[in-house]
C-alpha atoms as a printed R data frame, in Angstrom:
    type eleno elety resid chain resno       x       y       z
1   ATOM     1    CA   MET     A     1  36.225  26.175  71.197
2   ATOM     2    CA   THR     A     2  37.293  24.662  68.068
3   ATOM     3    CA   ASP     A     3  35.910  25.610  64.711
4   ATOM     4    CA   PRO     A     4  33.457  23.084  63.280
5   ATOM     5    CA   ILE     A     5  34.930  20.977  60.559
6   ATOM     6    CA   ASN     A     6  33.283  21.414  57.142
7   ATOM     7    CA   GLN     A     7  32.761  17.966  55.774
8   ATOM     8    CA   SER     A     8  31.951  17.178  52.143
9   ATOM     9    CA   PRO     A     9  32.062  13.948  50.182
10  ATOM    10    CA   ALA     A    10  35.603  13.493  48.997
11  ATOM    11    CA   ASN     A    11  34.887  11.821  45.648
12  ATOM    12    CA   THR     A    12  31.557  13.306  44.531
13  ATOM    13    CA   ALA     A    13  31.617  13.703  40.721
14  ATOM    14    CA   PRO     A    14  30.040  16.808  39.156
15  ATOM    15    CA   ARG     A    15  26.673  16.331  37.437
16  ATOM    16    CA   THR     A    16  26.852  15.828  33.693
17  ATOM    17    CA   GLY     A    17  24.286  15.897  30.860
18  ATOM    18    CA   PRO     A    18  23.317  12.925  28.682
19  ATOM    19    CA   SER     A    19  26.232  10.923  27.459
20  ATOM    20    CA   ARG     A    20  27.621  11.672  24.040
21  ATOM    21    CA   THR     A    21  26.613   8.216  22.841
22  ATOM    22    CA   LEU     A    22  22.954   8.812  23.675
23  ATOM    23    CA   VAL     A    23  23.026  12.155  21.846
24  ATOM    24    CA   VAL     A    24  24.478  10.519  18.732
25  ATOM    25    CA   ILE     A    25  21.874   7.730  18.841
26  ATOM    26    CA   ALA     A    26  19.029  10.217  19.258
27  ATOM    27    CA   ALA     A    27  20.300  12.362  16.381
28  ATOM    28    CA   ALA     A    28  20.625   9.314  14.140
29  ATOM    29    CA   ALA     A    29  17.064   8.236  15.003
30  ATOM    30    CA   ILE     A    30  15.688  11.687  14.175
31  ATOM    31    CA   LEU     A    31  17.530  11.744  10.849
32  ATOM    32    CA   GLY     A    32  16.225   8.265  10.067
33  ATOM    33    CA   VAL     A    33  12.634   9.326  10.710
34  ATOM    34    CA   MET     A    34  13.062  12.451   8.571
35  ATOM    35    CA   PHE     A    35  14.510  10.394   5.716
36  ATOM    36    CA   LEU     A    36  11.588   7.933   5.926
37  ATOM    37    CA   VAL     A    37   9.030  10.754   5.818
38  ATOM    38    CA   VAL     A    38  10.714  12.367   2.794
39  ATOM    39    CA   TRP     A    39  10.939   9.013   1.013
40  ATOM    40    CA   LEU     A    40   7.272   8.229   1.647
41  ATOM    41    CA   GLN     A    41   6.218  11.654   0.416
42  ATOM    42    CA   SER     A    42   8.329  11.416  -2.741
43  ATOM    43    CA   SER     A    43   7.028   7.934  -3.532
44  ATOM    44    CA   LYS     A    44   3.520   9.389  -3.812
45  ATOM    45    CA   TYR     A    45   4.615  11.291  -6.905
46  ATOM    46    CA   GLU     A    46   6.737   8.670  -8.612
47  ATOM    47    CA   PRO     A    47   5.121   7.959 -11.998
48  ATOM    48    CA   LEU     A    48   3.941   4.491 -12.926
49  ATOM    49    CA   VAL     A    49   6.539   2.641 -14.940
50  ATOM    50    CA   VAL     A    50   5.763   0.769 -18.148
51  ATOM    51    CA   GLY     A    51   6.305  -2.917 -17.522
52  ATOM    52    CA   LYS     A    52   4.837  -2.853 -14.002
53  ATOM    53    CA   GLU     A    53   1.416  -4.155 -12.991
54  ATOM    54    CA   ALA     A    54  -1.315  -1.522 -13.191
55  ATOM    55    CA   PRO     A    55  -2.841  -0.737  -9.772
56  ATOM    56    CA   ASP     A    56  -6.215  -2.352  -9.243
57  ATOM    57    CA   PHE     A    57  -9.305  -0.379  -8.240
58  ATOM    58    CA   GLN     A    58 -13.081  -0.671  -7.998
59  ATOM    59    CA   LEU     A    59 -15.442   2.120  -9.040
60  ATOM    60    CA   PRO     A    60 -19.150   2.522  -9.887
61  ATOM    61    CA   ASP     A    61 -20.394   3.115 -13.408
62  ATOM    62    CA   LEU     A    62 -23.235   5.485 -14.246
63  ATOM    63    CA   ASN     A    63 -25.755   2.822 -13.155
64  ATOM    64    CA   GLU     A    64 -23.989   2.379  -9.782
65  ATOM    65    CA   LYS     A    65 -22.672  -1.031 -10.822
66  ATOM    66    CA   GLN     A    66 -19.270  -1.697  -9.282
67  ATOM    67    CA   LEU     A    67 -16.538  -2.550 -11.787
68  ATOM    68    CA   ARG     A    68 -13.034  -3.723 -10.920
69  ATOM    69    CA   LEU     A    69 -10.029  -3.370 -13.218
70  ATOM    70    CA   SER     A    70  -8.778  -6.884 -12.433
71  ATOM    71    CA   ASP     A    71 -12.084  -8.341 -13.684
72  ATOM    72    CA   TYR     A    72 -10.846  -7.645 -17.220
73  ATOM    73    CA   ARG     A    73  -7.751  -9.854 -17.132
74  ATOM    74    CA   GLY     A    74  -7.444 -11.607 -20.478
75  ATOM    75    CA   LYS     A    75  -8.449  -8.458 -22.362
76  ATOM    76    CA   VAL     A    76  -6.548  -5.346 -23.407
77  ATOM    77    CA   VAL     A    77  -7.724  -2.412 -21.293
78  ATOM    78    CA   PHE     A    78  -7.701   1.171 -22.524
79  ATOM    79    CA   LEU     A    79  -7.888   3.088 -19.244
80  ATOM    80    CA   ASN     A    80  -8.617   6.768 -19.715
81  ATOM    81    CA   PHE     A    81  -8.884   9.479 -17.052
82  ATOM    82    CA   TRP     A    82 -10.967  12.516 -17.955
83  ATOM    83    CA   ALA     A    83 -13.331  15.218 -16.656
84  ATOM    84    CA   THR     A    84 -16.365  17.068 -18.005
85  ATOM    85    CA   TRP     A    85 -14.611  20.441 -17.648
86  ATOM    86    CA   CYS     A    86 -11.609  19.263 -19.700
87  ATOM    87    CA   LYS     A    87 -11.773  20.573 -23.281
88  ATOM    88    CA   PRO     A    88  -9.030  18.229 -24.634
89  ATOM    89    CA   CYS     A    89 -10.993  15.313 -23.137
90  ATOM    90    CA   ARG     A    90 -14.073  16.336 -25.074
91  ATOM    91    CA   GLU     A    91 -12.001  16.553 -28.261
92  ATOM    92    CA   GLU     A    92 -10.439  13.129 -27.672
93  ATOM    93    CA   MET     A    93 -13.609  11.190 -26.764
94  ATOM    94    CA   PRO     A    94 -15.095  10.788 -30.277
95  ATOM    95    CA   SER     A    95 -11.947   9.030 -31.509
96  ATOM    96    CA   MET     A    96 -12.100   6.764 -28.440
97  ATOM    97    CA   GLU     A    97 -15.650   5.800 -29.433
98  ATOM    98    CA   VAL     A    98 -14.445   4.938 -32.948
99  ATOM    99    CA   LEU     A    99 -11.643   2.877 -31.431
100 ATOM   100    CA   TYR     A   100 -14.077   1.024 -29.183
101 ATOM   101    CA   LYS     A   101 -16.486   0.152 -31.979
102 ATOM   102    CA   ASN     A   102 -13.701  -1.102 -34.219
103 ATOM   103    CA   PHE     A   103 -11.736  -3.155 -31.690
104 ATOM   104    CA   GLU     A   104 -14.221  -4.324 -29.059
105 ATOM   105    CA   LYS     A   105 -14.650  -7.571 -30.981
106 ATOM   106    CA   ASP     A   106 -10.885  -8.127 -30.814
107 ATOM   107    CA   GLY     A   107 -10.820  -7.997 -27.017
108 ATOM   108    CA   LEU     A   108 -10.492  -4.268 -26.303
109 ATOM   109    CA   VAL     A   109 -12.100  -2.830 -23.180
110 ATOM   110    CA   ILE     A   110 -12.334   0.918 -22.671
111 ATOM   111    CA   LEU     A   111 -12.786   2.190 -19.120
112 ATOM   112    CA   ALA     A   112 -13.209   5.962 -18.983
113 ATOM   113    CA   VAL     A   113 -12.767   7.158 -15.403
114 ATOM   114    CA   SER     A   114 -14.237  10.561 -14.669
115 ATOM   115    CA   ILE     A   115 -12.383  12.448 -11.944
116 ATOM   116    CA   ASP     A   116 -15.246  14.943 -11.594
117 ATOM   117    CA   ARG     A   117 -15.803  15.692  -7.933
118 ATOM   118    CA   VAL     A   118 -19.189  15.942  -6.258
119 ATOM   119    CA   THR     A   119 -19.776  19.491  -7.514
120 ATOM   120    CA   THR     A   120 -19.549  18.529 -11.208
121 ATOM   121    CA   LYS     A   121 -20.609  14.871 -11.001
122 ATOM   122    CA   LYS     A   122 -24.087  15.772 -12.278
123 ATOM   123    CA   GLU     A   123 -22.545  16.899 -15.570
124 ATOM   124    CA   ILE     A   124 -21.282  13.414 -16.469
125 ATOM   125    CA   PRO     A   125 -24.502  11.860 -17.897
126 ATOM   126    CA   PRO     A   126 -25.243  14.856 -20.207
127 ATOM   127    CA   PHE     A   127 -21.606  14.803 -21.360
128 ATOM   128    CA   VAL     A   128 -21.769  11.095 -22.215
129 ATOM   129    CA   LYS     A   129 -25.149  11.393 -23.913
130 ATOM   130    CA   GLY     A   130 -24.086  14.449 -25.906
131 ATOM   131    CA   LEU     A   131 -21.137  12.576 -27.437
132 ATOM   132    CA   ASN     A   132 -23.051   9.285 -27.887
133 ATOM   133    CA   LEU     A   133 -20.436   7.342 -25.940
134 ATOM   134    CA   THR     A   134 -21.116   3.620 -25.539
135 ATOM   135    CA   PHE     A   135 -18.043   2.420 -23.640
136 ATOM   136    CA   PRO     A   136 -18.157   2.066 -19.827
137 ATOM   137    CA   VAL     A   137 -17.800   5.304 -17.884
138 ATOM   138    CA   LEU     A   138 -16.734   5.070 -14.241
139 ATOM   139    CA   VAL     A   139 -16.999   7.759 -11.580
140 ATOM   140    CA   ASP     A   140 -14.212   8.547  -9.098
141 ATOM   141    CA   SER     A   141 -15.590  11.522  -7.184
142 ATOM   142    CA   TRP     A   142 -13.397  10.880  -4.150
143 ATOM   143    CA   GLY     A   143 -10.056  10.613  -5.955
144 ATOM   144    CA   GLN     A   144  -9.455   6.934  -5.273
145 ATOM   145    CA   THR     A   145  -7.346   6.534  -8.417
146 ATOM   146    CA   ASP     A   146  -5.462   9.848  -8.214
147 ATOM   147    CA   LYS     A   147  -2.694   8.592  -5.937
148 ATOM   148    CA   ARG     A   148  -2.622   5.071  -7.335
149 ATOM   149    CA   TYR     A   149  -1.969   6.325 -10.851
150 ATOM   150    CA   LYS     A   150  -0.012   9.461  -9.841
151 ATOM   151    CA   LEU     A   151  -2.246  11.553 -12.090
152 ATOM   152    CA   MET     A   152  -0.705  14.790 -13.304
153 ATOM   153    CA   GLY     A   153  -3.825  15.997 -15.094
154 ATOM   154    CA   VAL     A   154  -6.374  14.948 -17.688
155 ATOM   155    CA   PRO     A   155  -6.632  13.371 -20.104
156 ATOM   156    CA   GLU     A   156  -4.243  10.523 -19.350
157 ATOM   157    CA   THR     A   157  -4.445   7.071 -20.929
158 ATOM   158    CA   TYR     A   158  -2.955   3.761 -19.822
159 ATOM   159    CA   ILE     A   159  -2.784   0.776 -22.168
160 ATOM   160    CA   ILE     A   160  -2.835  -2.405 -20.071
161 ATOM   161    CA   ASP     A   161  -2.183  -5.866 -21.498
162 ATOM   162    CA   GLN     A   162  -4.024  -9.142 -20.928
163 ATOM   163    CA   GLN     A   163  -1.921  -9.905 -17.839
164 ATOM   164    CA   GLY     A   164  -2.651  -6.552 -16.192
165 ATOM   165    CA   VAL     A   165   0.746  -5.025 -17.037
166 ATOM   166    CA   LEU     A   166   1.081  -1.398 -18.131
167 ATOM   167    CA   ARG     A   167   2.374  -1.271 -21.717
168 ATOM   168    CA   GLU     A   168   1.943   2.392 -22.640
169 ATOM   169    CA   LYS     A   169   1.236   5.644 -20.822
170 ATOM   170    CA   VAL     A   170  -0.068   8.623 -22.779
171 ATOM   171    CA   ILE     A   171  -0.151  12.117 -21.280
172 ATOM   172    CA   GLY     A   172  -2.572  14.443 -23.033
173 ATOM   173    CA   PRO     A   173  -5.082  13.808 -25.822
174 ATOM   174    CA   ARG     A   174  -4.600  11.701 -28.928
175 ATOM   175    CA   ASP     A   175  -6.497  11.130 -32.109
176 ATOM   176    CA   TRP     A   176  -7.137   7.407 -31.725
177 ATOM   177    CA   THR     A   177  -8.100   7.013 -35.377
178 ATOM   178    CA   ARG     A   178  -4.485   7.603 -36.467
179 ATOM   179    CA   LEU     A   179  -2.491   4.462 -37.203
180 ATOM   180    CA   ASP     A   180   0.731   5.878 -35.736
181 ATOM   181    CA   ASN     A   181  -1.044   6.303 -32.373
182 ATOM   182    CA   LEU     A   182  -2.171   2.659 -32.293
183 ATOM   183    CA   LYS     A   183   1.108   0.766 -32.538
184 ATOM   184    CA   VAL     A   184   1.174  -0.641 -29.002
185 ATOM   185    CA   LEU     A   185  -2.569  -1.225 -28.929
186 ATOM   186    CA   THR     A   186  -2.762  -3.151 -32.186
187 ATOM   187    CA   GLN     A   187   0.275  -5.245 -31.295
188 ATOM   188    CA   LEU     A   188  -1.489  -6.355 -28.138
189 ATOM   189    CA   LEU     A   189  -4.836  -6.981 -29.829
190 ATOM   190    CA   LYS     A   190  -3.746  -8.780 -32.974
191 ATOM   191    CA   PRO     A   191  -1.016 -11.179 -34.134
192 ATOM   192    CA   ALA     A   192   2.153  -9.386 -35.182
193 ATOM   193    CA   GLU     A   193   1.640 -10.013 -38.865
194 ATOM   194    CA   LYS     A   194  -1.824  -8.404 -38.765
195 ATOM   195    CA   ALA     A   195  -1.030  -5.506 -36.478
196 ATOM   196    CA   ALA     A   196   0.554  -3.445 -39.236
197 ATOM   197    CA   HIS     A   197  -2.712  -3.458 -41.163
198 ATOM   198    CA   ALA     A   198  -5.058  -2.712 -38.255
199 ATOM   199    CA   THR     A   199  -6.716   0.692 -38.426
200 ATOM   200    CA   PRO     A   200 -10.185   2.039 -37.591
201 ATOM   201    CA   THR     A   201 -12.439   2.241 -40.616
202 ATOM   202    CA   GLN     A   202 -15.366   4.183 -39.172
203 ATOM   203    CA   ALA     A   203 -15.401   7.921 -39.741
204 ATOM   204    CA   LEU     A   204 -15.342  10.307 -36.779
205 ATOM   205    CA   PRO     A   205 -18.843  11.328 -35.692
206 ATOM   206    CA   THR     A   206 -19.713  14.929 -36.385
207 ATOM   207    CA   SER     A   207 -19.956  17.244 -33.404
């Protein structure tokens, strides 16, 4: 008897993993996705830049009337973000009321957006009544404007020109009866030759 002959394919290549090209492509795709995610996350916190258009929004006032920022094109908008629990906001509000009464006739609109959430929303009407505020107060209980304006805290104020472009951003409270705090505002509201002489004349209300 003859031994059986062991036969095997002569040119069978050993099994290999994915090609190096596919690995490189996959790695590049993963890195690209990671870069996109990081970029999108970082863009959420990029501050608004003066000279860019202010983001539009629509919010209810205390009477549930819906107001939209873009409805005030043609006027200078003083957009203020505040909250009832914010002590600096309370200190700033009386000077905002003086500002409003002195410059409303010149085309100034004040929109005071409360960022009070549902738990403190009920405190807004007593707050407004207690300070005798007459300018429009809007309510943003769900944080619609937080991301759009990249809010870092309250108070924050945005001065927006007649074309809807951001002209000044103010972090923290200001005394809006001081002439040196009104330079941008008065330049937008009045002709250049009159801006230097524009200043509120009404005294601050007593607390």
